[in-house]
Tab-separated table of C-alpha atoms in Angstrom:
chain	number	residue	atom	x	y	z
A	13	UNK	CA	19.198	-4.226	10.314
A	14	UNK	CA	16.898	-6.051	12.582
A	15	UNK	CA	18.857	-4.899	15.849
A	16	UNK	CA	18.064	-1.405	14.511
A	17	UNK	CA	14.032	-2.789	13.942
A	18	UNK	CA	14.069	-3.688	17.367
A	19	UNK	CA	16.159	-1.379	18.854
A	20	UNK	CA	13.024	1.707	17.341
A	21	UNK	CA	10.262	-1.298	18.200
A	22	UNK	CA	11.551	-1.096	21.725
A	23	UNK	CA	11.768	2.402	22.308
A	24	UNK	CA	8.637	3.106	21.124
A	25	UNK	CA	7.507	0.503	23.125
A	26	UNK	CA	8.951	2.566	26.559
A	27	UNK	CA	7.888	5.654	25.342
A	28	UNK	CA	3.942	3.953	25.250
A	29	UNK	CA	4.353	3.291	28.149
A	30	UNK	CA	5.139	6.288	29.370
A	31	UNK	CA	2.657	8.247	28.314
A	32	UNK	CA	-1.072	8.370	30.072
A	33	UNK	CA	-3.667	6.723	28.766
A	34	UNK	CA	-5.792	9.872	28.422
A	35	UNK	CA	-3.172	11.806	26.636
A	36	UNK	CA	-3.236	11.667	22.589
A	37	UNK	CA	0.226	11.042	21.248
A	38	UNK	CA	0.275	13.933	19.595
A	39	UNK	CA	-0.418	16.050	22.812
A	40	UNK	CA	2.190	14.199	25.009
A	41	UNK	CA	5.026	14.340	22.420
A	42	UNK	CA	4.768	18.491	21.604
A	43	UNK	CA	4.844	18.763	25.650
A	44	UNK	CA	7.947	16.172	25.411
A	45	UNK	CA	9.429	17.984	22.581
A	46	UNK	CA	8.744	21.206	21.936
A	47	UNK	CA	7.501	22.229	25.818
A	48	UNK	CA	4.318	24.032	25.611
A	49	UNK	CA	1.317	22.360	23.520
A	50	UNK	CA	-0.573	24.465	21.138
A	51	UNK	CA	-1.296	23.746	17.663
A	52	UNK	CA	1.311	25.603	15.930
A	53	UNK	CA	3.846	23.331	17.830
A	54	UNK	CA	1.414	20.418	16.678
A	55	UNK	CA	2.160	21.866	13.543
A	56	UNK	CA	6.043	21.646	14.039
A	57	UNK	CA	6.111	18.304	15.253
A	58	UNK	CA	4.516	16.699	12.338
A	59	UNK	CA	6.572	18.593	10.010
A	60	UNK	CA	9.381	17.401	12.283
A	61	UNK	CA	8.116	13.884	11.867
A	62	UNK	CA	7.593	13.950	8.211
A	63	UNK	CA	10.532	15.728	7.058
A	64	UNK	CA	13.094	13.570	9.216
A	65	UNK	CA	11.251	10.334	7.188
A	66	UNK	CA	11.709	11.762	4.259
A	67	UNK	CA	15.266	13.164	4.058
A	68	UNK	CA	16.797	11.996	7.734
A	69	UNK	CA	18.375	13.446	10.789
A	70	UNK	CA	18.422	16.992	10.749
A	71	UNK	CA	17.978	18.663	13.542
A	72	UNK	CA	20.032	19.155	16.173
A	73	UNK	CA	20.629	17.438	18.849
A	74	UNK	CA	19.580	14.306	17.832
A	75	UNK	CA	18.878	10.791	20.219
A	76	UNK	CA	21.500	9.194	18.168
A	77	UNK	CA	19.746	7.054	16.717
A	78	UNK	CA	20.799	7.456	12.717
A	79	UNK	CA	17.870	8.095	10.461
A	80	UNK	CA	18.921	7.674	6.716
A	81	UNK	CA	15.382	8.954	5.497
A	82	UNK	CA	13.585	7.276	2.232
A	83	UNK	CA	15.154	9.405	-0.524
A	84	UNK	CA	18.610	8.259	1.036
A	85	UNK	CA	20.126	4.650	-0.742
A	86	UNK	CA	19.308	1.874	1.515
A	87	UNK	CA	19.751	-2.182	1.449
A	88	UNK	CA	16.173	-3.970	2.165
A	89	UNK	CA	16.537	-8.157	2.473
A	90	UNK	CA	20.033	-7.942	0.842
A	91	UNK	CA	18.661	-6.052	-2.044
A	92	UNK	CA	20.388	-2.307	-3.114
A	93	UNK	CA	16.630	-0.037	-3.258
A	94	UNK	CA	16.455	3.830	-3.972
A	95	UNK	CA	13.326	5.585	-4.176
A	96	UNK	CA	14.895	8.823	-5.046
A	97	UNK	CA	14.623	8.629	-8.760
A	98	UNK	CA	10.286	8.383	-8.157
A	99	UNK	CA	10.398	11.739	-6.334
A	100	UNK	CA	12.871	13.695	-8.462
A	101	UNK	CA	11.661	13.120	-11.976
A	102	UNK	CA	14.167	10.270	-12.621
A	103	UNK	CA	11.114	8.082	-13.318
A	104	UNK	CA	7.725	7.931	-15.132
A	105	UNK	CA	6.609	6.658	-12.419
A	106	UNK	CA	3.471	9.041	-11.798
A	107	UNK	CA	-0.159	8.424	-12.779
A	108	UNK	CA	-0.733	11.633	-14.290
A	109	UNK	CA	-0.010	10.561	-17.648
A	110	UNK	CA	-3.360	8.895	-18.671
A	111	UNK	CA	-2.290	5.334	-20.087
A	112	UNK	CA	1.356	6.200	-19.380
A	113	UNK	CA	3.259	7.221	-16.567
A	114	UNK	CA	4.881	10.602	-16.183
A	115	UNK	CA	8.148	11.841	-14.275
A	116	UNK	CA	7.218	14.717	-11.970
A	117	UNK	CA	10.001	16.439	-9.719
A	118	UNK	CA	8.203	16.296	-6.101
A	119	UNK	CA	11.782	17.752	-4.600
A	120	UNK	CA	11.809	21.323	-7.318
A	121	UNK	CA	12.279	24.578	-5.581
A	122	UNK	CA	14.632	23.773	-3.318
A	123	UNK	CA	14.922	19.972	-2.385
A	124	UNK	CA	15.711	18.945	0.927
A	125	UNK	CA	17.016	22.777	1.869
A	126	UNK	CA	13.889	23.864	2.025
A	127	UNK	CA	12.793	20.963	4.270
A	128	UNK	CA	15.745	21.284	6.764
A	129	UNK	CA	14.750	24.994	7.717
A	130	UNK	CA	10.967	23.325	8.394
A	131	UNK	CA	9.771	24.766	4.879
A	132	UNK	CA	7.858	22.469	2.470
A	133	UNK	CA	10.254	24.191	-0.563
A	134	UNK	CA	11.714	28.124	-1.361
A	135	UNK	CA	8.793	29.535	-3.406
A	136	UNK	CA	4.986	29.108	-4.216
A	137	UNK	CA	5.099	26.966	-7.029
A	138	UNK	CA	6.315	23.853	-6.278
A	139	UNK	CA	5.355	20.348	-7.335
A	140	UNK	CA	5.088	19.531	-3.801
């Protein structure tokens, strides 16, 4: 685990320095990554961003570098966690219930599907 930690800490640490001062990070990784900069690639790259933290690799290629995403099963300090069950209704776990805490599906319409083809779910009415 930690020669993963430092194996991210020092990439991003190259890729820092890499990039100009005067250049946002956002501007200098849509040139790296998706060519030209506008802000429907800005667009893409977040949802890039986002989505790969939330459910993992998916696109193609990849850096290889394996990306299990948060709603995947992990081990943290020896200890099983899974935060699935407080984005798919498994838990109470949301504030919406006054002095009680109410399960909400944040993955309905669609789940990670939706996500892999850049989409934030299949429909309109989504908890998301």
């Amino acid at each position: 685990m930690q020669y993963k930690i430092l194996t991210v800490l020092s990439a991003v640490g190259l890729a820092l320095a890499q990039r100009p001062s005067n250049t946002s990070m956002c501007d200098y990784y849509t040139t790296a990554l998706l060519k030209d900069n506008t802000a429907t690639n800005q667009y893409t790259l977040l949802t890039l961003l986002v989505n790969t933290a939330v459910i993992g690799n998916y696109t193609k290629p990849n850096v290889g570098i394996k990306v299990d995403g948060i709603l995947a099963p992990g081990e943290y300090n020896g200890t099983m966690v899974n935060l699935l069950p407080y984005f798919d209704g498994g838990l109470a776990s949301s504030n919406r219930g006054g002095s009680s805490g109410v399960s909400i599906n944040f993955l309905d319409d669609g789940g990670a599907v939706p996500l892999m083809m850049n989409k934030p779910s299949n429909g309109t009415s989504s908890n998301q």
